[in-house]
């Protein structure tokens, strides 16, 4: 996997997903993704981060926490 450079992606996944800013950076990364920068190791790190921080369950818990913090938890009828 390779992505255009998005600061938020780098904040979330670090260097687990290689990014590019200029077209000339994309070509070499596209042709040899597994050899440049330890592709399988990057993928494993990215997977670990996603499973630890970015699952549906994690997001749901974060949303429920925000609702509770702002006294927006619905009451039962």
PDB file of N, CA, C and O in Angstrom:
ATOM      1  N   UNK A   1       0.845  -1.173   0.000  1.00  0.00           N
ATOM      2  CA  UNK A   1       0.000   0.000   0.000  1.00  0.00           C
ATOM      3  C   UNK A   1       0.892   1.238   0.000  1.00  0.00           C
ATOM      4  O   UNK A   1       1.917   1.267   0.650  1.00  0.00           O
ATOM      5  N   UNK A   2       0.479   2.234  -0.733  1.00  0.00           N
ATOM      6  CA  UNK A   2       1.140   3.528  -0.760  1.00  0.00           C
ATOM      7  C   UNK A   2       0.045   4.584  -0.869  1.00  0.00           C
ATOM      8  O   UNK A   2      -1.013   4.327  -1.443  1.00  0.00           O
ATOM      9  N   UNK A   3       0.280   5.736  -0.279  1.00  0.00           N
ATOM     10  CA  UNK A   3      -0.749   6.769  -0.262  1.00  0.00           C
ATOM     11  C   UNK A   3      -0.138   8.120  -0.587  1.00  0.00           C
ATOM     12  O   UNK A   3       1.055   8.341  -0.352  1.00  0.00           O
ATOM     13  N   UNK A   4      -0.965   9.013  -1.096  1.00  0.00           N
ATOM     14  CA  UNK A   4      -0.510  10.380  -1.199  1.00  0.00           C
ATOM     15  C   UNK A   4      -0.314  10.886   0.234  1.00  0.00           C
ATOM     16  O   UNK A   4      -0.877  10.366   1.181  1.00  0.00           O
ATOM     17  N   UNK A   5       0.550  11.880   0.396  1.00  0.00           N
ATOM     18  CA  UNK A   5       0.897  12.346   1.737  1.00  0.00           C
ATOM     19  C   UNK A   5      -0.275  13.084   2.374  1.00  0.00           C
ATOM     20  O   UNK A   5      -0.775  14.066   1.841  1.00  0.00           O
ATOM     21  N   UNK A   6      -0.715  12.571   3.493  1.00  0.00           N
ATOM     22  CA  UNK A   6      -1.768  13.184   4.289  1.00  0.00           C
ATOM     23  C   UNK A   6      -1.220  13.229   5.718  1.00  0.00           C
ATOM     24  O   UNK A   6      -0.934  12.181   6.295  1.00  0.00           O
ATOM     25  N   UNK A   7      -1.034  14.433   6.285  1.00  0.00           N
ATOM     26  CA  UNK A   7      -0.436  14.512   7.618  1.00  0.00           C
ATOM     27  C   UNK A   7      -1.135  13.638   8.655  1.00  0.00           C
ATOM     28  O   UNK A   7      -0.490  13.017   9.492  1.00  0.00           O
ATOM     29  N   UNK A   8      -2.457  13.540   8.568  1.00  0.00           N
ATOM     30  CA  UNK A   8      -3.197  12.741   9.537  1.00  0.00           C
ATOM     31  C   UNK A   8      -2.854  11.258   9.435  1.00  0.00           C
ATOM     32  O   UNK A   8      -2.809  10.553  10.440  1.00  0.00           O
ATOM     33  N   UNK A   9      -2.613  10.790   8.228  1.00  0.00           N
ATOM     34  CA  UNK A   9      -2.238   9.392   8.040  1.00  0.00           C
ATOM     35  C   UNK A   9      -0.898   9.114   8.710  1.00  0.00           C
ATOM     36  O   UNK A   9      -0.719   8.106   9.392  1.00  0.00           O
ATOM     37  N   UNK A  10       0.042  10.033   8.543  1.00  0.00           N
ATOM     38  CA  UNK A  10       1.354   9.882   9.166  1.00  0.00           C
ATOM     39  C   UNK A  10       1.211   9.926  10.691  1.00  0.00           C
ATOM     40  O   UNK A  10       1.839   9.148  11.402  1.00  0.00           O
ATOM     41  N   UNK A  11       0.345  10.806  11.201  1.00  0.00           N
ATOM     42  CA  UNK A  11       0.111  10.873  12.649  1.00  0.00           C
ATOM     43  C   UNK A  11      -0.452   9.552  13.172  1.00  0.00           C
ATOM     44  O   UNK A  11      -0.065   9.085  14.237  1.00  0.00           O
ATOM     45  N   UNK A  12      -1.380   8.954  12.442  1.00  0.00           N
ATOM     46  CA  UNK A  12      -2.032   7.727  12.890  1.00  0.00           C
ATOM     47  C   UNK A  12      -1.161   6.484  12.730  1.00  0.00           C
ATOM     48  O   UNK A  12      -1.126   5.631  13.605  1.00  0.00           O
ATOM     49  N   UNK A  13      -0.458   6.377  11.612  1.00  0.00           N
ATOM     50  CA  UNK A  13       0.247   5.136  11.297  1.00  0.00           C
ATOM     51  C   UNK A  13       1.757   5.266  11.217  1.00  0.00           C
ATOM     52  O   UNK A  13       2.441   4.292  10.912  1.00  0.00           O
ATOM     53  N   UNK A  14       2.283   6.464  11.463  1.00  0.00           N
ATOM     54  CA  UNK A  14       3.730   6.640  11.378  1.00  0.00           C
ATOM     55  C   UNK A  14       4.228   6.330   9.982  1.00  0.00           C
ATOM     56  O   UNK A  14       3.625   6.737   8.997  1.00  0.00           O
ATOM     57  N   UNK A  15       5.309   5.560   9.916  1.00  0.00           N
ATOM     58  CA  UNK A  15       5.862   5.227   8.598  1.00  0.00           C
ATOM     59  C   UNK A  15       5.364   3.880   8.084  1.00  0.00           C
ATOM     60  O   UNK A  15       5.924   3.319   7.151  1.00  0.00           O
ATOM     61  N   UNK A  16       4.300   3.346   8.692  1.00  0.00           N
ATOM     62  CA  UNK A  16       3.786   2.045   8.273  1.00  0.00           C
ATOM     63  C   UNK A  16       3.218   2.073   6.857  1.00  0.00           C
ATOM     64  O   UNK A  16       3.190   1.051   6.179  1.00  0.00           O
ATOM     65  N   UNK A  17       2.750   3.231   6.407  1.00  0.00           N
ATOM     66  CA  UNK A  17       2.254   3.387   5.040  1.00  0.00           C
ATOM     67  C   UNK A  17       3.140   4.412   4.343  1.00  0.00           C
ATOM     68  O   UNK A  17       3.144   5.581   4.718  1.00  0.00           O
ATOM     69  N   UNK A  18       3.915   3.978   3.345  1.00  0.00           N
ATOM     70  CA  UNK A  18       4.741   4.948   2.631  1.00  0.00           C
ATOM     71  C   UNK A  18       3.864   5.956   1.888  1.00  0.00           C
ATOM     72  O   UNK A  18       2.799   5.600   1.384  1.00  0.00           O
ATOM     73  N   UNK A  19       4.309   7.199   1.870  1.00  0.00           N
ATOM     74  CA  UNK A  19       3.548   8.242   1.188  1.00  0.00           C
ATOM     75  C   UNK A  19       4.431   8.933   0.156  1.00  0.00           C
ATOM     76  O   UNK A  19       5.648   8.798   0.168  1.00  0.00           O
ATOM     77  N   UNK A  20       3.777   9.665  -0.715  1.00  0.00           N
ATOM     78  CA  UNK A  20       4.496  10.442  -1.718  1.00  0.00           C
ATOM     79  C   UNK A  20       3.883  11.823  -1.811  1.00  0.00           C
ATOM     80  O   UNK A  20       2.725  12.024  -1.497  1.00  0.00           O
ATOM     81  N   UNK A  21       4.704  12.803  -2.167  1.00  0.00           N
ATOM     82  CA  UNK A  21       4.253  14.186  -2.329  1.00  0.00           C
ATOM     83  C   UNK A  21       4.357  14.650  -3.783  1.00  0.00           C
ATOM     84  O   UNK A  21       3.548  15.428  -4.231  1.00  0.00           O
ATOM     85  N   UNK A  22       5.397  14.190  -4.474  1.00  0.00           N
ATOM     86  CA  UNK A  22       5.618  14.608  -5.858  1.00  0.00           C
ATOM     87  C   UNK A  22       5.561  13.384  -6.770  1.00  0.00           C
ATOM     88  O   UNK A  22       5.945  12.291  -6.361  1.00  0.00           O
ATOM     89  N   UNK A  23       5.081  13.558  -7.992  1.00  0.00           N
ATOM     90  CA  UNK A  23       4.945  12.406  -8.906  1.00  0.00           C
ATOM     91  C   UNK A  23       6.232  11.598  -9.066  1.00  0.00           C
ATOM     92  O   UNK A  23       6.183  10.379  -9.154  1.00  0.00           O
ATOM     93  N   UNK A  24       7.372  12.254  -9.051  1.00  0.00           N
ATOM     94  CA  UNK A  24       8.625  11.515  -9.238  1.00  0.00           C
ATOM     95  C   UNK A  24       8.944  10.593  -8.054  1.00  0.00           C
ATOM     96  O   UNK A  24       9.725   9.660  -8.180  1.00  0.00           O
ATOM     97  N   UNK A  25       8.316  10.818  -6.915  1.00  0.00           N
ATOM     98  CA  UNK A  25       8.497   9.924  -5.758  1.00  0.00           C
ATOM     99  C   UNK A  25       7.631   8.672  -5.888  1.00  0.00           C
ATOM    100  O   UNK A  25       7.958   7.631  -5.322  1.00  0.00           O
ATOM    101  N   UNK A  26       6.549   8.770  -6.610  1.00  0.00           N
ATOM    102  CA  UNK A  26       5.607   7.667  -6.713  1.00  0.00           C
ATOM    103  C   UNK A  26       6.147   6.509  -7.540  1.00  0.00           C
ATOM    104  O   UNK A  26       6.031   5.353  -7.149  1.00  0.00           O
ATOM    105  N   UNK A  27       6.766   6.792  -8.657  1.00  0.00           N
ATOM    106  CA  UNK A  27       7.256   5.746  -9.561  1.00  0.00           C
ATOM    107  C   UNK A  27       8.118   4.703  -8.880  1.00  0.00           C
ATOM    108  O   UNK A  27       7.798   3.505  -8.908  1.00  0.00           O
ATOM    109  N   UNK A  28       9.234   5.095  -8.254  1.00  0.00           N
ATOM    110  CA  UNK A  28      10.095   4.093  -7.612  1.00  0.00           C
ATOM    111  C   UNK A  28       9.384   3.316  -6.502  1.00  0.00           C
ATOM    112  O   UNK A  28       9.612   2.125  -6.324  1.00  0.00           O
ATOM    113  N   UNK A  29       8.529   3.946  -5.759  1.00  0.00           N
ATOM    114  CA  UNK A  29       7.817   3.258  -4.681  1.00  0.00           C
ATOM    115  C   UNK A  29       6.780   2.287  -5.239  1.00  0.00           C
ATOM    116  O   UNK A  29       6.533   1.242  -4.674  1.00  0.00           O
ATOM    117  N   UNK A  30       6.167   2.646  -6.341  1.00  0.00           N
ATOM    118  CA  UNK A  30       5.157   1.792  -6.944  1.00  0.00           C
ATOM    119  C   UNK A  30       5.792   0.538  -7.551  1.00  0.00           C
ATOM    120  O   UNK A  30       5.249  -0.553  -7.461  1.00  0.00           O
ATOM    121  N   UNK A  31       6.954   0.691  -8.148  1.00  0.00           N
ATOM    122  CA  UNK A  31       7.597  -0.434  -8.820  1.00  0.00           C
ATOM    123  C   UNK A  31       8.179  -1.466  -7.866  1.00  0.00           C
ATOM    124  O   UNK A  31       8.197  -2.640  -8.157  1.00  0.00           O
ATOM    125  N   UNK A  32       8.683  -1.023  -6.709  1.00  0.00           N
ATOM    126  CA  UNK A  32       9.356  -1.950  -5.805  1.00  0.00           C
ATOM    127  C   UNK A  32       8.918  -1.730  -4.366  1.00  0.00           C
ATOM    128  O   UNK A  32       9.737  -1.479  -3.497  1.00  0.00           O
ATOM    129  N   UNK A  33       7.617  -1.835  -4.071  1.00  0.00           N
ATOM    130  CA  UNK A  33       7.148  -1.539  -2.718  1.00  0.00           C
ATOM    131  C   UNK A  33       7.703  -2.470  -1.655  1.00  0.00           C
ATOM    132  O   UNK A  33       7.939  -2.071  -0.536  1.00  0.00           O
ATOM    133  N   UNK A  34       7.918  -3.723  -1.972  1.00  0.00           N
ATOM    134  CA  UNK A  34       8.393  -4.670  -0.974  1.00  0.00           C
ATOM    135  C   UNK A  34       9.861  -4.540  -0.658  1.00  0.00           C
ATOM    136  O   UNK A  34      10.319  -4.959   0.384  1.00  0.00           O
ATOM    137  N   UNK A  35      10.624  -3.945  -1.554  1.00  0.00           N
ATOM    138  CA  UNK A  35      12.067  -3.862  -1.349  1.00  0.00           C
ATOM    139  C   UNK A  35      12.502  -2.542  -0.737  1.00  0.00           C
ATOM    140  O   UNK A  35      13.550  -2.465  -0.141  1.00  0.00           O
ATOM    141  N   UNK A  36      11.723  -1.508  -0.904  1.00  0.00           N
ATOM    142  CA  UNK A  36      12.121  -0.212  -0.364  1.00  0.00           C
ATOM    143  C   UNK A  36      11.465   0.010   0.985  1.00  0.00           C
ATOM    144  O   UNK A  36      10.260   0.023   1.098  1.00  0.00           O
ATOM    145  N   UNK A  37      12.265   0.154   2.009  1.00  0.00           N
ATOM    146  CA  UNK A  37      11.732   0.471   3.320  1.00  0.00           C
ATOM    147  C   UNK A  37      11.150  -0.700   4.086  1.00  0.00           C
ATOM    148  O   UNK A  37      10.407  -0.510   5.027  1.00  0.00           O
ATOM    149  N   UNK A  38      11.482  -1.928   3.717  1.00  0.00           N
ATOM    150  CA  UNK A  38      10.997  -3.086   4.469  1.00  0.00           C
ATOM    151  C   UNK A  38       9.496  -3.261   4.402  1.00  0.00           C
ATOM    152  O   UNK A  38       8.826  -3.271   5.426  1.00  0.00           O
ATOM    153  N   UNK A  39       8.959  -3.401   3.215  1.00  0.00           N
ATOM    154  CA  UNK A  39       7.519  -3.498   3.005  1.00  0.00           C
ATOM    155  C   UNK A  39       6.772  -4.431   3.948  1.00  0.00           C
ATOM    156  O   UNK A  39       5.823  -4.020   4.599  1.00  0.00           O
ATOM    157  N   UNK A  40       7.184  -5.701   4.081  1.00  0.00           N
ATOM    158  CA  UNK A  40       6.452  -6.600   4.985  1.00  0.00           C
ATOM    159  C   UNK A  40       6.501  -6.137   6.447  1.00  0.00           C
ATOM    160  O   UNK A  40       5.521  -6.264   7.167  1.00  0.00           O
ATOM    161  N   UNK A  41       7.633  -5.589   6.872  1.00  0.00           N
ATOM    162  CA  UNK A  41       7.726  -5.095   8.253  1.00  0.00           C
ATOM    163  C   UNK A  41       6.833  -3.883   8.457  1.00  0.00           C
ATOM    164  O   UNK A  41       6.167  -3.754   9.490  1.00  0.00           O
ATOM    165  N   UNK A  42       6.802  -3.012   7.470  1.00  0.00           N
ATOM    166  CA  UNK A  42       5.906  -1.844   7.546  1.00  0.00           C
ATOM    167  C   UNK A  42       4.454  -2.291   7.629  1.00  0.00           C
ATOM    168  O   UNK A  42       3.676  -1.781   8.420  1.00  0.00           O
ATOM    169  N   UNK A  43       4.107  -3.252   6.805  1.00  0.00           N
ATOM    170  CA  UNK A  43       2.723  -3.743   6.794  1.00  0.00           C
ATOM    171  C   UNK A  43       2.356  -4.343   8.146  1.00  0.00           C
ATOM    172  O   UNK A  43       1.255  -4.104   8.659  1.00  0.00           O
ATOM    173  N   UNK A  44       3.261  -5.087   8.744  1.00  0.00           N
ATOM    174  CA  UNK A  44       2.995  -5.681  10.051  1.00  0.00           C
ATOM    175  C   UNK A  44       2.811  -4.607  11.113  1.00  0.00           C
ATOM    176  O   UNK A  44       1.905  -4.690  11.948  1.00  0.00           O
ATOM    177  N   UNK A  45       3.653  -3.570  11.086  1.00  0.00           N
ATOM    178  CA  UNK A  45       3.519  -2.465  12.046  1.00  0.00           C
ATOM    179  C   UNK A  45       2.187  -1.754  11.855  1.00  0.00           C
ATOM    180  O   UNK A  45       1.490  -1.431  12.814  1.00  0.00           O
ATOM    181  N   UNK A  46       1.837  -1.495  10.605  1.00  0.00           N
ATOM    182  CA  UNK A  46       0.560  -0.833  10.318  1.00  0.00           C
ATOM    183  C   UNK A  46      -0.615  -1.645  10.806  1.00  0.00           C
ATOM    184  O   UNK A  46      -1.555  -1.113  11.395  1.00  0.00           O
ATOM    185  N   UNK A  47      -0.559  -2.945  10.601  1.00  0.00           N
ATOM    186  CA  UNK A  47      -1.634  -3.829  11.059  1.00  0.00           C
ATOM    187  C   UNK A  47      -1.757  -3.783  12.580  1.00  0.00           C
ATOM    188  O   UNK A  47      -2.854  -3.715  13.127  1.00  0.00           O
ATOM    189  N   UNK A  48      -0.624  -3.810  13.273  1.00  0.00           N
ATOM    190  CA  UNK A  48      -0.644  -3.738  14.737  1.00  0.00           C
ATOM    191  C   UNK A  48      -1.294  -2.446  15.218  1.00  0.00           C
ATOM    192  O   UNK A  48      -2.109  -2.459  16.141  1.00  0.00           O
ATOM    193  N   UNK A  49      -0.932  -1.336  14.596  1.00  0.00           N
ATOM    194  CA  UNK A  49      -1.490  -0.037  14.993  1.00  0.00           C
ATOM    195  C   UNK A  49      -2.995  -0.016  14.749  1.00  0.00           C
ATOM    196  O   UNK A  49      -3.775   0.407  15.607  1.00  0.00           O
ATOM    197  N   UNK A  50      -3.415  -0.478  13.580  1.00  0.00           N
ATOM    198  CA  UNK A  50      -4.843  -0.467  13.254  1.00  0.00           C
ATOM    199  C   UNK A  50      -5.629  -1.347  14.221  1.00  0.00           C
ATOM    200  O   UNK A  50      -6.666  -0.934  14.747  1.00  0.00           O
ATOM    201  N   UNK A  51      -5.142  -2.541  14.491  1.00  0.00           N
ATOM    202  CA  UNK A  51      -5.860  -3.436  15.390  1.00  0.00           C
ATOM    203  C   UNK A  51      -5.887  -2.921  16.828  1.00  0.00           C
ATOM    204  O   UNK A  51      -6.845  -3.160  17.562  1.00  0.00           O
ATOM    205  N   UNK A  52      -4.864  -2.197  17.239  1.00  0.00           N
ATOM    206  CA  UNK A  52      -4.814  -1.674  18.605  1.00  0.00           C
ATOM    207  C   UNK A  52      -5.632  -0.402  18.785  1.00  0.00           C
ATOM    208  O   UNK A  52      -6.196  -0.165  19.850  1.00  0.00           O
ATOM    209  N   UNK A  53      -5.709   0.423  17.742  1.00  0.00           N
ATOM    210  CA  UNK A  53      -6.284   1.759  17.910  1.00  0.00           C
ATOM    211  C   UNK A  53      -7.467   2.104  17.026  1.00  0.00           C
ATOM    212  O   UNK A  53      -8.179   3.056  17.317  1.00  0.00           O
ATOM    213  N   UNK A  54      -7.678   1.392  15.939  1.00  0.00           N
ATOM    214  CA  UNK A  54      -8.623   1.872  14.937  1.00  0.00           C
ATOM    215  C   UNK A  54      -9.674   0.850  14.526  1.00  0.00           C
ATOM    216  O   UNK A  54     -10.122   0.829  13.386  1.00  0.00           O
ATOM    217  N   UNK A  55     -10.100   0.030  15.460  1.00  0.00           N
ATOM    218  CA  UNK A  55     -11.158  -0.928  15.158  1.00  0.00           C
ATOM    219  C   UNK A  55     -12.519  -0.269  15.381  1.00  0.00           C
ATOM    220  O   UNK A  55     -12.624   0.791  16.002  1.00  0.00           O
ATOM    221  N   UNK A  56     -13.557  -0.913  14.895  1.00  0.00           N
ATOM    222  CA  UNK A  56     -14.912  -0.412  15.105  1.00  0.00           C
ATOM    223  C   UNK A  56     -15.214  -0.314  16.599  1.00  0.00           C
ATOM    224  O   UNK A  56     -15.782   0.672  17.071  1.00  0.00           O
ATOM    225  N   UNK A  57     -14.837  -1.344  17.341  1.00  0.00           N
ATOM    226  CA  UNK A  57     -15.094  -1.350  18.789  1.00  0.00           C
ATOM    227  C   UNK A  57     -14.412  -0.174  19.477  1.00  0.00           C
ATOM    228  O   UNK A  57     -14.981   0.457  20.363  1.00  0.00           O
ATOM    229  N   UNK A  58     -13.183   0.098  19.081  1.00  0.00           N
ATOM    230  CA  UNK A  58     -12.427   1.223  19.677  1.00  0.00           C
ATOM    231  C   UNK A  58     -13.124   2.550  19.365  1.00  0.00           C
ATOM    232  O   UNK A  58     -13.265   3.404  20.223  1.00  0.00           O
ATOM    233  N   UNK A  59     -13.551   2.728  18.128  1.00  0.00           N
ATOM    234  CA  UNK A  59     -14.243   3.967  17.744  1.00  0.00           C
ATOM    235  C   UNK A  59     -15.558   4.109  18.505  1.00  0.00           C
ATOM    236  O   UNK A  59     -15.898   5.188  18.973  1.00  0.00           O
ATOM    237  N   UNK A  60     -16.308   3.031  18.620  1.00  0.00           N
ATOM    238  CA  UNK A  60     -17.579   3.078  19.349  1.00  0.00           C
ATOM    239  C   UNK A  60     -17.341   3.464  20.803  1.00  0.00           C
ATOM    240  O   UNK A  60     -18.065   4.295  21.363  1.00  0.00           O
ATOM    241  N   UNK A  61     -16.313   2.898  21.426  1.00  0.00           N
ATOM    242  CA  UNK A  61     -15.995   3.238  22.812  1.00  0.00           C
ATOM    243  C   UNK A  61     -15.619   4.715  22.935  1.00  0.00           C
ATOM    244  O   UNK A  61     -16.026   5.395  23.887  1.00  0.00           O
ATOM    245  N   UNK A  62     -14.859   5.226  21.974  1.00  0.00           N
ATOM    246  CA  UNK A  62     -14.480   6.645  21.999  1.00  0.00           C
ATOM    247  C   UNK A  62     -15.713   7.543  21.867  1.00  0.00           C
ATOM    248  O   UNK A  62     -15.830   8.557  22.553  1.00  0.00           O
ATOM    249  N   UNK A  63     -16.626   7.166  20.977  1.00  0.00           N
ATOM    250  CA  UNK A  63     -17.845   7.963  20.805  1.00  0.00           C
ATOM    251  C   UNK A  63     -18.708   7.942  22.062  1.00  0.00           C
ATOM    252  O   UNK A  63     -19.223   8.979  22.494  1.00  0.00           O
ATOM    253  N   UNK A  64     -18.853   6.775  22.669  1.00  0.00           N
ATOM    254  CA  UNK A  64     -19.627   6.683  23.910  1.00  0.00           C
ATOM    255  C   UNK A  64     -18.979   7.506  25.023  1.00  0.00           C
ATOM    256  O   UNK A  64     -19.678   8.165  25.805  1.00  0.00           O
ATOM    257  N   UNK A  65     -17.679   7.489  25.099  1.00  0.00           N
ATOM    258  CA  UNK A  65     -16.963   8.292  26.090  1.00  0.00           C
ATOM    259  C   UNK A  65     -17.206   9.782  25.871  1.00  0.00           C
ATOM    260  O   UNK A  65     -17.474  10.526  26.821  1.00  0.00           O
ATOM    261  N   UNK A  66     -17.142  10.222  24.633  1.00  0.00           N
ATOM    262  CA  UNK A  66     -17.408  11.632  24.327  1.00  0.00           C
ATOM    263  C   UNK A  66     -18.842  12.025  24.684  1.00  0.00           C
ATOM    264  O   UNK A  66     -19.082  13.094  25.250  1.00  0.00           O
ATOM    265  N   UNK A  67     -19.781  11.156  24.362  1.00  0.00           N
ATOM    266  CA  UNK A  67     -21.172  11.436  24.713  1.00  0.00           C
ATOM    267  C   UNK A  67     -21.337  11.570  26.227  1.00  0.00           C
ATOM    268  O   UNK A  67     -22.001  12.490  26.715  1.00  0.00           O
ATOM    269  N   UNK A  68     -20.722  10.671  26.969  1.00  0.00           N
ATOM    270  CA  UNK A  68     -20.827  10.714  28.428  1.00  0.00           C
ATOM    271  C   UNK A  68     -20.162  11.972  28.992  1.00  0.00           C
ATOM    272  O   UNK A  68     -20.705  12.624  29.883  1.00  0.00           O
ATOM    273  N   UNK A  69     -19.020  12.331  28.454  1.00  0.00           N
ATOM    274  CA  UNK A  69     -18.313  13.523  28.942  1.00  0.00           C
ATOM    275  C   UNK A  69     -19.115  14.798  28.746  1.00  0.00           C
ATOM    276  O   UNK A  69     -18.973  15.753  29.490  1.00  0.00           O
ATOM    277  N   UNK A  70     -19.940  14.814  27.738  1.00  0.00           N
ATOM    278  CA  UNK A  70     -20.733  16.007  27.429  1.00  0.00           C
ATOM    279  C   UNK A  70     -22.192  15.845  27.855  1.00  0.00           C
ATOM    280  O   UNK A  70     -23.067  16.588  27.387  1.00  0.00           O
ATOM    281  N   UNK A  71     -22.414  14.880  28.728  1.00  0.00           N
ATOM    282  CA  UNK A  71     -23.773  14.623  29.231  1.00  0.00           C
ATOM    283  C   UNK A  71     -24.792  14.433  28.126  1.00  0.00           C
ATOM    284  O   UNK A  71     -25.910  14.952  28.173  1.00  0.00           O
ATOM    285  N   UNK A  72     -24.421  13.688  27.113  1.00  0.00           N
ATOM    286  CA  UNK A  72     -25.305  13.439  25.981  1.00  0.00           C
ATOM    287  C   UNK A  72     -25.709  11.977  25.855  1.00  0.00           C
ATOM    288  O   UNK A  72     -26.215  11.552  24.837  1.00  0.00           O
ATOM    289  N   UNK A  73     -25.506  11.219  26.912  1.00  0.00           N
ATOM    290  CA  UNK A  73     -25.886   9.812  26.895  1.00  0.00           C
ATOM    291  C   UNK A  73     -27.407   9.728  26.961  1.00  0.00           C
ATOM    292  O   UNK A  73     -28.027  10.294  27.860  1.00  0.00           O
ATOM    293  N   UNK A  74     -28.010   9.072  25.996  1.00  0.00           N
ATOM    294  CA  UNK A  74     -29.476   8.977  26.005  1.00  0.00           C
ATOM    295  C   UNK A  74     -29.955   8.179  27.212  1.00  0.00           C
ATOM    296  O   UNK A  74     -29.324   7.219  27.621  1.00  0.00           O
ATOM    297  N   UNK A  75     -31.079   8.608  27.757  1.00  0.00           N
ATOM    298  CA  UNK A  75     -31.694   7.867  28.853  1.00  0.00           C
ATOM    299  C   UNK A  75     -32.727   6.927  28.284  1.00  0.00           C
ATOM    300  O   UNK A  75     -33.318   7.173  27.225  1.00  0.00           O
ATOM    301  N   UNK A  76     -32.980   5.848  28.989  1.00  0.00           N
ATOM    302  CA  UNK A  76     -33.966   4.884  28.520  1.00  0.00           C
ATOM    303  C   UNK A  76     -35.372   5.426  28.769  1.00  0.00           C
ATOM    304  O   UNK A  76     -35.615   6.073  29.780  1.00  0.00           O
ATOM    305  N   UNK A  77     -36.299   5.166  27.834  1.00  0.00           N
ATOM    306  CA  UNK A  77     -37.675   5.691  27.992  1.00  0.00           C
ATOM    307  C   UNK A  77     -38.428   5.008  29.107  1.00  0.00           C
ATOM    308  O   UNK A  77     -38.216   3.993  29.574  1.00  0.00           O
TER     309      UNK A  77
END
